[in-house]
Amino acid sequence: MNKYLILCVDDEREVLDSVLNDLRALEEYFVIEAAESVDEAKEVLADAVADHMPLALILCDHIMPGETGIDFLIELKHQEESSNARKVLLTGQAGLEETVQAVNNASLDYYIAKPWNGDQLKQIVIDQLTTFVIDNESEAELMAWMQILDTNRIMEALSHRRLSLSDI
């Protein structure tokens, strides 16, 4: 099973700690890193690229010192190493215009408003990670993810792939 990175970016340490706590059950299967700024997140990503560890999912706040979360997500969309990553905006301050920009230009996959429910956050992350592995893993590798992610969706994807092969 491939090792993937989940990156959480927020300038408030308490928020990061809460997100990390909500995702604790996934630590056995994913490398989960926290960054308190976009600059720090870029360093984490550079290390991950050097270690050949793909970014599977990024949870990012919008309003931060320096570069905004939406600008960072747009940047990630255009980088080969991160273009396939699932992008989740976790914020309480993005207005409609910023959210539309994120959807249209950053290929935003999900928007979560602060404050959030921990169980709901974990389920959204599992759903997004399931989409990521379905899109990026081979049939044999997908089977290993069934015990961790959404088993039904993975089974459907495997079935669909097999049916597609039989049509050839």
mmCIF file of N, CA and C in Angstrom, residues 65-161:
data_model
loop_
_atom_site.group_PDB
_atom_site.id
_atom_site.type_symbol
_atom_site.label_atom_id
_atom_site.label_comp_id
_atom_site.label_asym_id
_atom_site.label_seq_id
_atom_site.Cartn_x
_atom_site.Cartn_y
_atom_site.Cartn_z
ATOM 1 N N PRO A 65 -1.858 34.843 7.341
ATOM 2 C CA PRO A 65 -0.856 35.861 7.034
ATOM 3 C C PRO A 65 -0.114 35.486 5.751
ATOM 4 N N GLY A 66 0.207 36.482 4.954
ATOM 5 C CA GLY A 66 0.904 36.200 3.698
ATOM 6 C C GLY A 66 -0.087 35.744 2.644
ATOM 7 N N GLU A 67 0.191 34.619 2.048
ATOM 8 C CA GLU A 67 -0.646 34.073 0.975
ATOM 9 C C GLU A 67 -1.941 33.469 1.531
ATOM 10 N N THR A 68 -3.058 33.712 0.857
ATOM 11 C CA THR A 68 -4.327 33.137 1.307
ATOM 12 C C THR A 68 -4.397 31.659 0.950
ATOM 13 N N GLY A 69 -5.262 30.950 1.647
ATOM 14 C CA GLY A 69 -5.454 29.534 1.379
ATOM 15 C C GLY A 69 -5.971 29.271 -0.022
ATOM 16 N N ILE A 70 -6.875 30.112 -0.502
ATOM 17 C CA ILE A 70 -7.425 29.907 -1.848
ATOM 18 C C ILE A 70 -6.342 30.112 -2.897
ATOM 19 N N ASP A 71 -5.504 31.133 -2.734
ATOM 20 C CA ASP A 71 -4.400 31.330 -3.682
ATOM 21 C C ASP A 71 -3.461 30.118 -3.669
ATOM 22 N N PHE A 72 -3.225 29.573 -2.498
ATOM 23 C CA PHE A 72 -2.359 28.395 -2.376
ATOM 24 C C PHE A 72 -2.988 27.182 -3.064
ATOM 25 N N LEU A 73 -4.286 26.980 -2.879
ATOM 26 C CA LEU A 73 -4.964 25.858 -3.531
ATOM 27 C C LEU A 73 -4.919 26.001 -5.058
ATOM 28 N N ILE A 74 -5.080 27.215 -5.544
ATOM 29 C CA ILE A 74 -4.982 27.457 -6.992
ATOM 30 C C ILE A 74 -3.573 27.109 -7.480
ATOM 31 N N GLU A 75 -2.574 27.509 -6.721
ATOM 32 C CA GLU A 75 -1.184 27.206 -7.062
ATOM 33 C C GLU A 75 -0.954 25.689 -7.106
ATOM 34 N N LEU A 76 -1.501 24.968 -6.130
ATOM 35 C CA LEU A 76 -1.327 23.515 -6.069
ATOM 36 C C LEU A 76 -1.966 22.816 -7.260
ATOM 37 N N LYS A 77 -3.068 23.357 -7.722
ATOM 38 C CA LYS A 77 -3.758 22.767 -8.874
ATOM 39 C C LYS A 77 -2.856 22.755 -10.098
ATOM 40 N N HIS A 78 -1.986 23.751 -10.231
ATOM 41 C CA HIS A 78 -1.155 23.905 -11.417
ATOM 42 C C HIS A 78 0.222 23.251 -11.282
ATOM 43 N N GLN A 79 0.489 22.600 -10.156
ATOM 44 C CA GLN A 79 1.769 21.903 -9.973
ATOM 45 C C GLN A 79 1.552 20.407 -10.201
ATOM 46 N N GLU A 80 2.415 19.816 -10.996
ATOM 47 C CA GLU A 80 2.272 18.404 -11.344
ATOM 48 C C GLU A 80 2.203 17.504 -10.106
ATOM 49 N N GLU A 81 3.019 17.789 -9.098
ATOM 50 C CA GLU A 81 3.091 16.933 -7.911
ATOM 51 C C GLU A 81 1.815 16.969 -7.070
ATOM 52 N N SER A 82 1.024 18.024 -7.201
ATOM 53 C CA SER A 82 -0.142 18.174 -6.326
ATOM 54 C C SER A 82 -1.464 18.334 -7.071
ATOM 55 N N SER A 83 -1.432 18.281 -8.384
ATOM 56 C CA SER A 83 -2.653 18.538 -9.149
ATOM 57 C C SER A 83 -3.746 17.502 -8.887
ATOM 58 N N ASN A 84 -3.376 16.266 -8.559
ATOM 59 C CA ASN A 84 -4.368 15.213 -8.301
ATOM 60 C C ASN A 84 -4.896 15.215 -6.868
ATOM 61 N N ALA A 85 -4.272 15.962 -5.985
ATOM 62 C CA ALA A 85 -4.671 15.965 -4.574
ATOM 63 C C ALA A 85 -6.095 16.497 -4.422
ATOM 64 N N ARG A 86 -6.806 15.971 -3.460
ATOM 65 C CA ARG A 86 -8.138 16.466 -3.112
ATOM 66 C C ARG A 86 -7.945 17.737 -2.296
ATOM 67 N N LYS A 87 -8.742 18.758 -2.602
ATOM 68 C CA LYS A 87 -8.580 20.058 -1.971
ATOM 69 C C LYS A 87 -9.839 20.424 -1.193
ATOM 70 N N VAL A 88 -9.654 20.636 0.119
ATOM 71 C CA VAL A 88 -10.761 20.941 1.018
ATOM 72 C C VAL A 88 -10.478 22.272 1.696
ATOM 73 N N LEU A 89 -11.417 23.197 1.576
ATOM 74 C CA LEU A 89 -11.309 24.498 2.230
ATOM 75 C C LEU A 89 -12.029 24.397 3.569
ATOM 76 N N LEU A 90 -11.303 24.644 4.646
ATOM 77 C CA LEU A 90 -11.848 24.578 6.006
ATOM 78 C C LEU A 90 -11.721 25.976 6.592
ATOM 79 N N THR A 91 -12.827 26.730 6.571
ATOM 80 C CA THR A 91 -12.720 28.125 6.970
ATOM 81 C C THR A 91 -14.045 28.658 7.477
ATOM 82 N N GLY A 92 -13.966 29.703 8.226
ATOM 83 C CA GLY A 92 -15.163 30.373 8.686
ATOM 84 C C GLY A 92 -15.251 31.782 8.129
ATOM 85 N N GLN A 93 -14.293 32.149 7.254
ATOM 86 C CA GLN A 93 -14.216 33.532 6.830
ATOM 87 C C GLN A 93 -14.274 33.763 5.328
ATOM 88 N N ALA A 94 -14.348 32.720 4.533
ATOM 89 C CA ALA A 94 -14.405 32.935 3.084
ATOM 90 C C ALA A 94 -15.798 33.405 2.695
ATOM 91 N N GLY A 95 -15.847 34.483 1.950
ATOM 92 C CA GLY A 95 -17.124 34.971 1.437
ATOM 93 C C GLY A 95 -17.491 34.237 0.165
ATOM 94 N N LEU A 96 -18.635 34.589 -0.368
ATOM 95 C CA LEU A 96 -19.129 33.931 -1.574
ATOM 96 C C LEU A 96 -18.145 34.082 -2.731
ATOM 97 N N GLU A 97 -17.605 35.275 -2.926
ATOM 98 C CA GLU A 97 -16.694 35.505 -4.051
ATOM 99 C C GLU A 97 -15.440 34.635 -3.936
ATOM 100 N N GLU A 98 -14.868 34.548 -2.738
ATOM 101 C CA GLU A 98 -13.670 33.716 -2.542
ATOM 102 C C GLU A 98 -13.986 32.238 -2.734
ATOM 103 N N THR A 99 -15.148 31.824 -2.259
ATOM 104 C CA THR A 99 -15.532 30.419 -2.403
ATOM 105 C C THR A 99 -15.736 30.061 -3.874
ATOM 106 N N VAL A 100 -16.381 30.950 -4.618
ATOM 107 C CA VAL A 100 -16.567 30.723 -6.053
ATOM 108 C C VAL A 100 -15.204 30.657 -6.742
ATOM 109 N N GLN A 101 -14.290 31.525 -6.369
ATOM 110 C CA GLN A 101 -12.938 31.510 -6.934
ATOM 111 C C GLN A 101 -12.259 30.166 -6.649
ATOM 112 N N ALA A 102 -12.417 29.670 -5.437
ATOM 113 C CA ALA A 102 -11.808 28.384 -5.079
ATOM 114 C C ALA A 102 -12.402 27.245 -5.897
ATOM 115 N N VAL A 103 -13.708 27.257 -6.069
ATOM 116 C CA VAL A 103 -14.372 26.211 -6.841
ATOM 117 C C VAL A 103 -13.954 26.288 -8.306
ATOM 118 N N ASN A 104 -13.971 27.476 -8.863
ATOM 119 C CA ASN A 104 -13.701 27.638 -10.287
ATOM 120 C C ASN A 104 -12.230 27.525 -10.656
ATOM 121 N N ASN A 105 -11.340 27.987 -9.796
ATOM 122 C CA ASN A 105 -9.928 28.064 -10.160
ATOM 123 C C ASN A 105 -9.013 27.102 -9.420
ATOM 124 N N ALA A 106 -9.448 26.568 -8.318
ATOM 125 C CA ALA A 106 -8.584 25.672 -7.544
ATOM 126 C C ALA A 106 -9.085 24.241 -7.576
ATOM 127 N N SER A 107 -10.147 23.996 -8.327
ATOM 128 C CA SER A 107 -10.763 22.660 -8.345
ATOM 129 C C SER A 107 -11.066 22.212 -6.916
ATOM 130 N N LEU A 108 -11.661 23.099 -6.157
ATOM 131 C CA LEU A 108 -12.024 22.788 -4.777
ATOM 132 C C LEU A 108 -12.957 21.586 -4.764
ATOM 133 N N ASP A 109 -12.644 20.618 -3.921
ATOM 134 C CA ASP A 109 -13.448 19.400 -3.851
ATOM 135 C C ASP A 109 -14.494 19.443 -2.747
ATOM 136 N N TYR A 110 -14.228 20.255 -1.709
ATOM 137 C CA TYR A 110 -15.192 20.320 -0.612
ATOM 138 C C TYR A 110 -14.952 21.593 0.192
ATOM 139 N N TYR A 111 -16.018 22.108 0.766
ATOM 140 C CA TYR A 111 -15.962 23.300 1.621
ATOM 141 C C TYR A 111 -16.541 22.910 2.979
ATOM 142 N N ILE A 112 -15.790 23.145 4.030
ATOM 143 C CA ILE A 112 -16.256 22.876 5.393
ATOM 144 C C ILE A 112 -16.202 24.190 6.162
ATOM 145 N N ALA A 113 -17.323 24.568 6.739
ATOM 146 C CA ALA A 113 -17.388 25.810 7.510
ATOM 147 C C ALA A 113 -16.962 25.548 8.957
ATOM 148 N N LYS A 114 -16.228 26.499 9.510
ATOM 149 C CA LYS A 114 -15.896 26.461 10.941
ATOM 150 C C LYS A 114 -17.065 27.050 11.708
ATOM 151 N N PRO A 115 -17.368 26.573 12.860
ATOM 152 C CA PRO A 115 -16.847 25.352 13.485
ATOM 153 C C PRO A 115 -17.443 24.114 12.812
ATOM 154 N N TRP A 116 -16.765 23.008 12.931
ATOM 155 C CA TRP A 116 -17.197 21.773 12.286
ATOM 156 C C TRP A 116 -17.436 20.694 13.323
ATOM 157 N N ASN A 117 -18.076 19.632 12.888
ATOM 158 C CA ASN A 117 -18.295 18.444 13.717
ATOM 159 C C ASN A 117 -17.157 17.469 13.405
ATOM 160 N N GLY A 118 -16.461 16.996 14.428
ATOM 161 C CA GLY A 118 -15.294 16.128 14.241
ATOM 162 C C GLY A 118 -15.596 14.850 13.475
ATOM 163 N N ASP A 119 -16.699 14.189 13.800
ATOM 164 C CA ASP A 119 -17.057 12.958 13.096
ATOM 165 C C ASP A 119 -17.378 13.243 11.636
ATOM 166 N N GLN A 120 -18.047 14.369 11.394
ATOM 167 C CA GLN A 120 -18.378 14.751 10.023
ATOM 168 C C GLN A 120 -17.104 15.069 9.239
ATOM 169 N N LEU A 121 -16.162 15.774 9.854
ATOM 170 C CA LEU A 121 -14.890 16.083 9.203
ATOM 171 C C LEU A 121 -14.179 14.794 8.813
ATOM 172 N N LYS A 122 -14.093 13.861 9.737
ATOM 173 C CA LYS A 122 -13.427 12.582 9.458
ATOM 174 C C LYS A 122 -14.113 11.875 8.296
ATOM 175 N N GLN A 123 -15.436 11.862 8.262
ATOM 176 C CA GLN A 123 -16.157 11.186 7.182
ATOM 177 C C GLN A 123 -15.931 11.865 5.841
ATOM 178 N N ILE A 124 -15.895 13.192 5.831
ATOM 179 C CA ILE A 124 -15.608 13.932 4.594
ATOM 180 C C ILE A 124 -14.202 13.606 4.102
ATOM 181 N N VAL A 125 -13.251 13.563 5.013
ATOM 182 C CA VAL A 125 -11.871 13.245 4.640
ATOM 183 C C VAL A 125 -11.791 11.822 4.085
ATOM 184 N N ILE A 126 -12.463 10.883 4.723
ATOM 185 C CA ILE A 126 -12.471 9.501 4.221
ATOM 186 C C ILE A 126 -13.090 9.447 2.825
ATOM 187 N N ASP A 127 -14.167 10.174 2.614
ATOM 188 C CA ASP A 127 -14.808 10.206 1.309
ATOM 189 C C ASP A 127 -13.855 10.787 0.252
ATOM 190 N N GLN A 128 -13.181 11.878 0.578
ATOM 191 C CA GLN A 128 -12.248 12.499 -0.360
ATOM 192 C C GLN A 128 -11.044 11.592 -0.638
ATOM 193 N N LEU A 129 -10.539 10.925 0.394
ATOM 194 C CA LEU A 129 -9.418 10.003 0.212
ATOM 195 C C LEU A 129 -9.832 8.792 -0.620
ATOM 196 N N THR A 130 -11.067 8.347 -0.453
ATOM 197 C CA THR A 130 -11.578 7.239 -1.269
ATOM 198 C C THR A 130 -11.566 7.640 -2.735
ATOM 199 N N THR A 131 -12.036 8.835 -3.035
ATOM 200 C CA THR A 131 -12.011 9.325 -4.415
ATOM 201 C C THR A 131 -10.580 9.374 -4.925
ATOM 202 N N PHE A 132 -9.667 9.853 -4.092
ATOM 203 C CA PHE A 132 -8.265 9.948 -4.495
ATOM 204 C C PHE A 132 -7.694 8.579 -4.844
ATOM 205 N N VAL A 133 -7.871 7.581 -3.978
ATOM 206 C CA VAL A 133 -7.271 6.271 -4.263
ATOM 207 C C VAL A 133 -7.953 5.592 -5.454
ATOM 208 N N ILE A 134 -9.254 5.776 -5.611
ATOM 209 C CA ILE A 134 -9.932 5.214 -6.784
ATOM 210 C C ILE A 134 -9.335 5.798 -8.065
ATOM 211 N N ASP A 135 -9.056 7.085 -8.044
ATOM 212 C CA ASP A 135 -8.513 7.754 -9.225
ATOM 213 C C ASP A 135 -7.038 7.469 -9.464
ATOM 214 N N ASN A 136 -6.297 7.056 -8.425
ATOM 215 C CA ASN A 136 -4.840 6.985 -8.537
ATOM 216 C C ASN A 136 -4.208 5.621 -8.271
ATOM 217 N N GLU A 137 -4.978 4.645 -7.879
ATOM 218 C CA GLU A 137 -4.411 3.334 -7.555
ATOM 219 C C GLU A 137 -4.825 2.281 -8.578
ATOM 220 N N SER A 138 -3.991 1.272 -8.721
ATOM 221 C CA SER A 138 -4.322 0.137 -9.583
ATOM 222 C C SER A 138 -5.364 -0.734 -8.888
ATOM 223 N N GLU A 139 -5.928 -1.653 -9.645
ATOM 224 C CA GLU A 139 -6.950 -2.551 -9.094
ATOM 225 C C GLU A 139 -6.426 -3.331 -7.892
ATOM 226 N N ALA A 140 -5.232 -3.872 -8.010
ATOM 227 C CA ALA A 140 -4.661 -4.658 -6.911
ATOM 228 C C ALA A 140 -4.435 -3.805 -5.665
ATOM 229 N N GLU A 141 -3.962 -2.578 -5.865
ATOM 230 C CA GLU A 141 -3.698 -1.692 -4.728
ATOM 231 C C GLU A 141 -4.988 -1.200 -4.084
ATOM 232 N N LEU A 142 -6.029 -1.038 -4.892
ATOM 233 C CA LEU A 142 -7.322 -0.587 -4.350
ATOM 234 C C LEU A 142 -7.865 -1.541 -3.297
ATOM 235 N N MET A 143 -7.676 -2.814 -3.514
ATOM 236 C CA MET A 143 -8.214 -3.817 -2.588
ATOM 237 C C MET A 143 -7.698 -3.599 -1.163
ATOM 238 N N ALA A 144 -6.444 -3.211 -1.041
ATOM 239 C CA ALA A 144 -5.861 -3.001 0.289
ATOM 240 C C ALA A 144 -6.513 -1.841 1.032
ATOM 241 N N TRP A 145 -7.072 -0.875 0.290
ATOM 242 C CA TRP A 145 -7.678 0.305 0.911
ATOM 243 C C TRP A 145 -9.095 0.037 1.414
ATOM 244 N N MET A 146 -9.683 -1.095 1.058
ATOM 245 C CA MET A 146 -11.075 -1.352 1.430
ATOM 246 C C MET A 146 -11.280 -1.405 2.942
ATOM 247 N N GLN A 147 -10.300 -1.856 3.690
ATOM 248 C CA GLN A 147 -10.447 -1.946 5.142
ATOM 249 C C GLN A 147 -10.382 -0.585 5.841
ATOM 250 N N ILE A 148 -9.885 0.441 5.120
ATOM 251 C CA ILE A 148 -9.650 1.740 5.728
ATOM 252 C C ILE A 148 -10.642 2.791 5.245
ATOM 253 N N LEU A 149 -10.921 2.763 3.942
ATOM 254 C CA LEU A 149 -11.735 3.803 3.334
ATOM 255 C C LEU A 149 -13.141 3.277 3.052
ATOM 256 N N ASP A 150 -13.843 3.863 2.107
ATOM 257 C CA ASP A 150 -15.236 3.500 1.815
ATOM 258 C C ASP A 150 -15.277 2.218 0.980
ATOM 259 N N THR A 151 -15.534 1.108 1.640
ATOM 260 C CA THR A 151 -15.522 -0.206 1.009
ATOM 261 C C THR A 151 -16.497 -0.289 -0.155
ATOM 262 N N ASN A 152 -17.703 0.205 0.022
ATOM 263 C CA ASN A 152 -18.708 0.126 -1.037
ATOM 264 C C ASN A 152 -18.276 0.866 -2.294
ATOM 265 N N ARG A 153 -17.760 2.067 -2.130
ATOM 266 C CA ARG A 153 -17.314 2.833 -3.302
ATOM 267 C C ARG A 153 -16.136 2.171 -3.997
ATOM 268 N N ILE A 154 -15.222 1.603 -3.228
ATOM 269 C CA ILE A 154 -14.075 0.921 -3.830
ATOM 270 C C ILE A 154 -14.542 -0.323 -4.588
ATOM 271 N N MET A 155 -15.472 -1.073 -4.017
ATOM 272 C CA MET A 155 -16.020 -2.253 -4.699
ATOM 273 C C MET A 155 -16.723 -1.842 -5.997
ATOM 274 N N GLU A 156 -17.480 -0.767 -5.956
ATOM 275 C CA GLU A 156 -18.146 -0.269 -7.161
ATOM 276 C C GLU A 156 -17.121 0.129 -8.232
ATOM 277 N N ALA A 157 -16.053 0.779 -7.811
ATOM 278 C CA ALA A 157 -15.013 1.187 -8.759
ATOM 279 C C ALA A 157 -14.341 -0.035 -9.377
ATOM 280 N N LEU A 158 -14.048 -1.036 -8.547
ATOM 281 C CA LEU A 158 -13.440 -2.254 -9.065
ATOM 282 C C LEU A 158 -14.372 -2.956 -10.050
ATOM 283 N N SER A 159 -15.638 -3.012 -9.704
ATOM 284 C CA SER A 159 -16.629 -3.632 -10.579
ATOM 285 C C SER A 159 -16.730 -2.879 -11.903
ATOM 286 N N HIS A 160 -16.755 -1.553 -11.816
ATOM 287 C CA HIS A 160 -16.829 -0.724 -13.015
ATOM 288 C C HIS A 160 -15.610 -0.935 -13.903
ATOM 289 N N ARG A 161 -14.435 -1.013 -13.290
ATOM 290 C CA ARG A 161 -13.208 -1.240 -14.067
ATOM 291 C C ARG A 161 -13.254 -2.587 -14.778
#
